XYZ file of C-alpha atoms in Angstrom:
464
model
C -7.497 -11.180 37.085
C -4.897 -8.471 37.618
C -6.786 -5.819 39.564
C -5.924 -7.142 43.046
C -2.160 -7.162 42.466
C -2.265 -3.732 40.927
C -4.270 -2.353 43.841
C -1.636 -3.534 46.331
C 1.339 -2.280 44.333
C 3.105 0.773 45.736
C 5.946 2.818 44.357
C 8.472 5.081 45.988
C 8.530 8.346 44.080
C 10.948 11.263 44.466
C 9.822 13.641 47.163
C 7.343 11.239 48.817
C 9.307 10.963 52.110
C 10.878 13.561 54.493
C 13.814 13.086 56.841
C 13.255 12.990 60.639
C 15.056 16.332 61.085
C 12.793 17.984 58.545
C 9.694 16.576 60.275
C 10.897 17.892 63.609
C 11.633 21.357 62.245
C 8.266 23.167 62.581
C 9.216 26.390 60.866
C 11.347 24.726 58.133
C 12.223 28.140 56.746
C 15.991 27.639 56.674
C 16.062 23.859 56.543
C 17.265 22.347 53.318
C 14.795 19.887 51.919
C 16.240 16.458 51.534
C 14.794 13.617 49.501
C 15.289 9.999 50.137
C 17.152 8.360 47.260
C 14.881 6.760 44.677
C 15.028 2.981 44.617
C 15.754 2.428 40.933
C 16.079 -1.302 41.438
C 12.534 -1.461 42.797
C 11.227 0.416 39.755
C 13.181 -1.931 37.517
C 11.556 -4.937 39.221
C 8.118 -3.368 38.814
C 8.683 -2.793 35.133
C 9.807 -6.388 34.716
C 6.594 -7.499 36.365
C 4.549 -5.277 34.071
C 6.338 -6.748 31.057
C 5.308 -10.214 32.196
C 1.738 -9.010 32.578
C 1.737 -7.641 29.039
C 2.820 -11.040 27.736
C -0.025 -12.642 29.685
C -2.513 -10.133 28.278
C -1.282 -10.825 24.763
C -1.849 -14.538 25.314
C -5.335 -13.897 26.720
C -6.279 -11.758 23.743
C -5.023 -14.361 21.300
C -7.076 -17.034 23.069
C -10.262 -14.938 23.239
C -13.033 -16.506 21.136
C -16.156 -14.631 22.221
C -17.229 -11.100 23.060
C -17.367 -12.124 26.727
C -13.733 -13.204 26.510
C -12.851 -9.858 24.982
C -14.730 -8.056 27.758
C -12.525 -9.818 30.312
C -9.380 -8.824 28.433
C -10.612 -5.239 28.220
C -11.224 -5.110 31.972
C -7.747 -6.474 32.606
C -6.251 -3.877 30.276
C -8.057 -1.098 32.134
C -6.777 -2.417 35.461
C -3.293 -2.636 34.009
C -3.491 0.957 32.788
C -4.579 2.184 36.222
C -1.655 0.477 37.939
C 0.878 1.287 35.262
C -0.121 4.932 35.411
C 1.158 5.103 38.972
C 4.737 4.487 37.853
C 6.911 7.583 37.754
C 10.374 7.466 36.307
C 12.698 10.028 37.931
C 14.538 12.549 35.829
C 18.203 11.707 35.212
C 20.730 13.836 37.082
C 22.033 16.919 35.348
C 25.294 16.472 33.505
C 27.888 18.809 32.105
C 27.538 19.780 28.478
C 30.753 17.947 27.727
C 29.282 14.734 29.100
C 26.150 15.178 27.007
C 28.258 15.368 23.856
C 29.866 12.009 24.547
C 27.909 9.719 22.200
C 29.666 6.594 23.458
C 28.617 7.117 27.065
C 26.024 4.653 28.336
C 22.591 6.258 29.036
C 21.824 7.060 32.652
C 19.821 4.410 34.565
C 16.832 6.736 34.652
C 16.945 7.064 30.861
C 17.114 3.306 30.473
C 14.081 2.918 32.723
C 12.181 5.570 30.785
C 12.885 3.776 27.521
C 11.685 0.518 29.019
C 8.556 2.249 30.337
C 7.831 3.719 26.903
C 8.180 0.295 25.278
C 5.629 -1.178 27.674
C 3.268 1.729 27.060
C 3.566 1.214 23.301
C 2.908 -2.525 23.608
C -0.227 -1.873 25.656
C -1.473 0.655 23.082
C -1.010 -1.993 20.400
C -2.959 -4.467 22.526
C -5.821 -2.005 22.897
C -5.928 -1.501 19.131
C -5.817 -5.249 18.518
C -8.663 -5.703 20.969
C -10.874 -3.283 19.054
C -9.937 -4.914 15.754
C -10.880 -8.328 17.132
C -14.332 -7.243 18.244
C -17.363 -7.687 16.062
C -18.503 -7.336 13.437
C -21.956 -6.487 14.745
C -25.431 -6.174 13.371
C -25.065 -2.426 13.871
C -22.251 -2.462 11.308
C -24.626 -3.918 8.709
C -27.191 -1.227 9.515
C -24.538 1.450 9.129
C -23.476 0.119 5.719
C -27.071 -0.009 4.434
C -27.769 3.515 5.681
C -24.568 4.740 4.035
C -25.615 3.204 0.701
C -29.054 4.755 1.031
C -27.495 8.151 1.711
C -25.374 7.846 -1.425
C -28.430 7.002 -3.520
C -30.565 9.877 -2.217
C -27.704 12.373 -2.129
C -26.674 11.883 -5.761
C -28.258 13.081 -8.970
C -28.604 10.146 -11.355
C -29.165 9.833 -15.063
C -31.989 7.709 -16.475
C -29.382 5.061 -17.199
C -28.181 5.394 -13.621
C -31.701 4.846 -12.243
C -31.966 1.593 -14.182
C -28.554 0.491 -12.916
C -29.582 1.261 -9.334
C -32.756 -0.816 -9.646
C -30.690 -3.789 -10.799
C -28.187 -3.196 -7.997
C -30.898 -3.187 -5.316
C -32.545 -6.306 -6.726
C -29.183 -8.123 -6.654
C -28.581 -6.901 -3.107
C -31.989 -8.022 -1.848
C -31.609 -11.462 -3.384
C -28.486 -12.159 -1.321
C -29.662 -10.166 1.699
C -32.952 -12.041 2.141
C -31.240 -15.381 1.644
C -28.694 -14.651 4.375
C -31.103 -13.085 6.847
C -34.110 -15.279 6.119
C -36.295 -12.170 5.667
C -38.876 -11.224 3.053
C -37.795 -7.686 2.157
C -38.824 -6.725 -1.384
C -38.333 -3.606 -3.469
C -41.134 -1.137 -2.924
C -42.722 1.131 -5.526
C -43.475 3.828 -2.950
C -41.899 7.183 -3.685
C -42.085 9.693 -6.492
C -38.755 8.739 -8.079
C -36.297 5.855 -8.091
C -33.996 7.148 -5.285
C -37.022 7.699 -3.019
C -38.326 4.208 -3.751
C -34.963 2.670 -3.013
C -34.618 4.703 0.189
C -37.897 3.209 1.436
C -36.753 -0.265 0.420
C -33.481 0.075 2.295
C -35.313 1.343 5.379
C -37.199 -1.962 5.334
C -33.867 -3.773 5.106
C -32.566 -1.869 8.138
C -35.712 -2.772 10.096
C -35.185 -6.427 9.184
C -31.584 -6.414 10.459
C -32.584 -4.741 13.714
C -35.459 -7.170 14.212
C -33.102 -10.116 13.732
C -31.087 -8.997 16.811
C -27.917 -10.569 15.424
C -25.399 -11.742 18.009
C -21.720 -11.059 17.336
C -20.780 -14.579 18.459
C -23.709 -16.768 17.467
C -24.396 -15.021 14.137
C -20.835 -14.093 13.167
C -21.021 -15.926 9.834
C -24.322 -14.274 8.895
C -23.012 -10.809 9.806
C -19.858 -11.340 7.755
C -21.931 -12.431 4.766
C -24.217 -9.411 5.066
C -21.255 -7.047 5.216
C -19.777 -8.618 2.088
C -23.160 -8.270 0.434
C -23.197 -4.567 1.397
C -19.720 -4.077 -0.062
C -20.855 -5.522 -3.395
C -23.937 -3.320 -3.279
C -21.847 -0.203 -2.688
C -19.596 -1.130 -5.600
C -22.641 -1.428 -7.874
C -23.833 1.988 -6.708
C -20.406 3.476 -7.419
C -20.570 2.075 -10.955
C -24.020 3.511 -11.686
C -24.128 6.534 -13.993
C -24.356 9.846 -12.159
C -25.530 13.086 -13.712
C -22.007 14.467 -13.426
C -20.777 11.522 -15.522
C -23.107 12.580 -18.274
C -20.994 15.609 -19.203
C -17.976 13.482 -20.036
C -19.983 10.802 -21.782
C -21.926 13.322 -23.799
C -18.686 14.974 -24.828
C -17.216 11.646 -25.894
C -20.449 10.745 -27.686
C -20.238 13.964 -29.709
C -16.618 13.100 -30.545
C -17.805 9.755 -31.930
C -16.109 7.633 -29.264
C -19.174 5.403 -28.818
C -20.020 5.135 -32.523
C -18.156 1.825 -32.734
C -20.644 0.156 -30.374
C -23.440 -1.897 -31.842
C -24.173 -3.248 -28.396
C -22.547 -2.987 -24.989
C -20.699 -6.180 -24.182
C -18.474 -4.927 -21.356
C -19.306 -2.560 -18.531
C -18.659 0.321 -18.453
C -19.427 0.927 -22.151
C -16.349 3.131 -22.632
C -14.165 0.102 -21.851
C -15.922 -1.850 -24.598
C -15.477 1.078 -26.977
C -11.791 1.317 -26.041
C -11.260 -2.338 -26.970
C -12.863 -1.805 -30.363
C -10.779 1.301 -31.028
C -7.599 -0.597 -30.148
C -8.568 -3.425 -32.472
C -9.184 -0.938 -35.281
C -6.012 1.016 -34.586
C -7.858 4.252 -33.704
C -5.010 5.814 -31.720
C -6.589 9.273 -31.644
C -9.673 7.901 -29.862
C -7.573 6.115 -27.248
C -5.580 9.293 -26.609
C -8.847 11.249 -26.372
C -10.170 8.773 -23.802
C -6.938 8.999 -21.819
C -7.227 12.787 -21.743
C -10.966 13.007 -21.061
C -12.067 10.272 -18.678
C -11.246 11.165 -15.073
C -10.978 7.526 -14.091
C -8.075 5.438 -12.828
C -9.759 2.426 -14.401
C -9.902 3.981 -17.863
C -6.410 5.474 -17.580
C -4.969 2.048 -16.779
C -6.672 0.408 -19.761
C -5.800 3.265 -22.127
C -2.124 2.985 -21.184
C -2.193 -0.798 -21.574
C -3.694 -0.394 -25.057
C -1.034 2.138 -26.052
C 1.743 -0.135 -24.794
C 0.430 -2.992 -26.927
C 0.087 -0.737 -29.965
C 3.269 1.383 -29.618
C 1.995 4.235 -31.826
C 4.244 7.207 -32.613
C 1.241 9.525 -32.175
C 1.475 8.828 -28.422
C 5.053 10.114 -28.030
C 4.191 13.651 -26.934
C 1.548 12.776 -24.304
C 3.758 9.964 -23.016
C 6.698 12.357 -22.696
C 4.538 14.628 -20.577
C 3.583 11.752 -18.279
C 7.135 10.352 -18.176
C 8.404 13.743 -17.026
C 6.054 13.287 -14.053
C 7.739 9.989 -13.109
C 5.042 7.823 -14.719
C 6.606 4.380 -15.219
C 3.840 3.156 -17.557
C 4.562 6.063 -19.893
C 8.279 5.170 -19.886
C 7.420 1.626 -20.911
C 5.216 2.903 -23.740
C 8.023 5.122 -25.042
C 10.198 2.012 -25.168
C 7.544 0.078 -27.114
C 7.191 2.964 -29.576
C 10.951 2.686 -30.083
C 11.728 6.113 -31.545
C 15.291 7.234 -30.750
C 14.568 10.969 -30.582
C 16.464 13.495 -28.482
C 13.367 14.339 -26.425
C 12.663 10.698 -25.631
C 16.256 9.834 -24.734
C 16.830 12.938 -22.626
C 13.618 12.325 -20.690
C 14.548 8.722 -19.945
C 18.172 9.570 -19.110
C 16.923 11.685 -16.208
C 16.008 8.434 -14.411
C 19.156 6.399 -15.100
C 20.752 7.538 -11.824
C 17.530 7.496 -9.822
C 15.825 4.913 -7.624
C 15.233 1.301 -8.732
C 11.493 1.792 -9.277
C 12.242 4.367 -11.959
C 15.497 2.871 -13.196
C 14.007 -0.429 -14.341
C 11.498 0.979 -16.891
C 13.934 3.722 -17.953
C 16.762 1.228 -18.630
C 14.522 -1.059 -20.651
C 12.988 1.780 -22.653
C 16.431 3.184 -23.512
C 17.461 -0.284 -24.615
C 14.358 -0.731 -26.750
C 14.835 2.591 -28.540
C 18.515 1.775 -29.078
C 19.770 4.976 -27.451
C 23.510 4.985 -28.146
C 24.045 8.138 -26.077
C 22.762 6.177 -23.068
C 25.560 3.576 -23.255
C 27.987 5.293 -20.889
C 25.382 6.439 -18.301
C 23.920 2.927 -18.164
C 27.373 1.277 -18.103
C 28.140 3.389 -15.027
C 25.331 1.513 -13.249
C 27.112 -1.841 -13.695
C 29.009 -1.168 -10.454
C 25.970 -0.197 -8.382
C 25.500 -1.999 -5.059
C 21.994 -3.208 -5.939
C 22.329 -6.401 -8.045
C 18.926 -5.771 -9.675
C 20.183 -2.444 -10.994
C 23.344 -4.089 -12.362
C 21.295 -6.790 -14.065
C 18.856 -4.301 -15.644
C 21.765 -2.159 -16.830
C 23.474 -5.142 -18.479
C 20.329 -6.152 -20.350
C 19.696 -2.574 -21.483
C 23.201 -2.450 -22.933
C 22.485 -5.695 -24.769
C 19.317 -4.227 -26.254
C 21.164 -1.115 -27.406
C 23.787 -3.330 -29.035
C 26.661 -0.835 -29.019
C 30.116 -2.476 -29.128
C 31.440 0.000 -26.563
C 29.593 -2.052 -23.971
C 31.570 -5.248 -24.675
C 34.451 -4.511 -22.330
C 32.403 -3.453 -19.258
C 30.033 -6.374 -19.801
C 32.995 -8.756 -20.029
C 34.246 -7.434 -16.684
C 30.847 -8.030 -15.098
C 30.772 -11.569 -16.478
C 34.208 -12.250 -15.028
C 34.006 -10.526 -11.657
C 30.448 -9.910 -10.427
C 29.489 -11.724 -7.209
C 25.899 -12.382 -8.344
C 25.428 -15.153 -10.899
C 22.164 -13.661 -12.144
C 23.976 -10.411 -12.951
C 26.686 -12.385 -14.753
C 23.983 -14.231 -16.698
C 22.478 -10.883 -17.749
C 25.905 -9.747 -18.946
C 26.324 -12.959 -20.970
C 22.867 -12.481 -22.491
C 23.747 -8.879 -23.375
C 26.961 -9.919 -25.098
C 25.010 -12.452 -27.144
C 22.581 -9.680 -28.086
C 25.435 -7.455 -29.271
C 26.446 -10.435 -31.369
C 29.803 -9.346 -32.794
C 32.658 -11.836 -33.002
C 34.420 -10.128 -30.090
C 31.311 -10.228 -27.919
C 30.540 -13.867 -28.709
C 34.132 -14.910 -28.121
C 33.904 -13.563 -24.563
C 30.773 -15.594 -23.801
C 32.102 -18.765 -25.422
C 34.750 -19.138 -22.718
C 32.065 -19.798 -20.067
C 30.725 -23.115 -21.288
C 31.684 -24.831 -18.019
C 30.766 -21.909 -15.774
C 29.571 -22.532 -12.231
C 26.219 -20.880 -13.058
C 23.780 -22.785 -15.238
C 22.288 -19.614 -16.768
C 25.749 -18.483 -17.857
C 26.371 -21.921 -19.392
C 23.113 -21.592 -21.335
C 24.243 -18.303 -22.827
C 27.641 -19.810 -23.717
C 25.934 -22.714 -25.488
C 24.072 -20.255 -27.721
C 27.309 -18.870 -29.079
C 28.323 -19.526 -32.636
C 31.898 -18.443 -33.321
C 31.103 -17.911 -36.965
C 31.478 -14.245 -37.971
C 28.363 -12.228 -37.270
C 26.256 -11.451 -40.295
């Protein structure tokens, strides 16, 4: 499509032509070499043409529906690369150091051309990546996934429980696999142990995929289904119990962590045990699980259980995690609600931080009622980020210190964001003194509905 135009394109590069006098001078020893001036306008026109070609290639790639279509786009991209590679942008002329320091000076034409060239090159690289992403998937990808799963099974030492889990995983895989492929692959009993048997079974599955000769276009739906089936299979393998898992589980079994299980309702069993321990209030077992299980899954559920429970026994381990910028630990400290120096000082470190850390720190300080945090949090009421101002206002309301009335009143009167003003009104209602409520009561006809709602809650009767 583009190869013919590219083949006929020529460019004038620096140093390609000699003057007549230089050609006539046979010895040339004392003659000063002269170069014809580079035609920057011609290069600019060529780059404009290449930019148009890139747009056309982008449209072709977007319209490509089959592998044959993609092959055409790939050939055009290769032809484009060959032609584009012939372009040479001349170096800009040397300038004095003083000129180089002038930041307001417009870049030299050569620099502008180089920037334009680099943009085109980047766009073409993106097109090449998009082309590869758009190809396939292929039957070979399914084979690769099955072989990878087989390698994991044979390369891992499994417990007896793990062997049973693998047998179930393979049976589930084959049920979907044979339905999608229309094959009759079944689990074999050949092999001296379970991994060897499953390796032989998966070799049969690979043979079945190769025999099917799946076409990337005609069988795209089948290939996609098989790949999804392989993903589920790999997940089941990952969940099976390895020998290395046994050390942790045996340790936890000796500690009595699994004693609460009459039967396993949830998988993995430690999750089921964790739920029972939470229900029974066994904080020490949840903390033991958090410390022992090297699992993001278990850590997440342990922290969620502690946040729901809010036990004081968790203060020390949560302080350790909060000092490592763990936002879940900050939230748990807030739910525990103990206004200790260690807790407050740890959370105060994040008051003047980034929003990701400020939000849980503000709320936790509010929930523990940290009076020494009033001024640091009040300082955040003038921050540029409206979210930060809103979180700060609500934290001050949770603390309930009357020193916050005046700064909150100023936010309610002057802040540009109605949601921040609504947070200030809510905070004043939370403080609940006559002075605080009197401020909010004046906003019954406010322009912002949320502020009106807070004003309607006000009772001017003296606070109890």
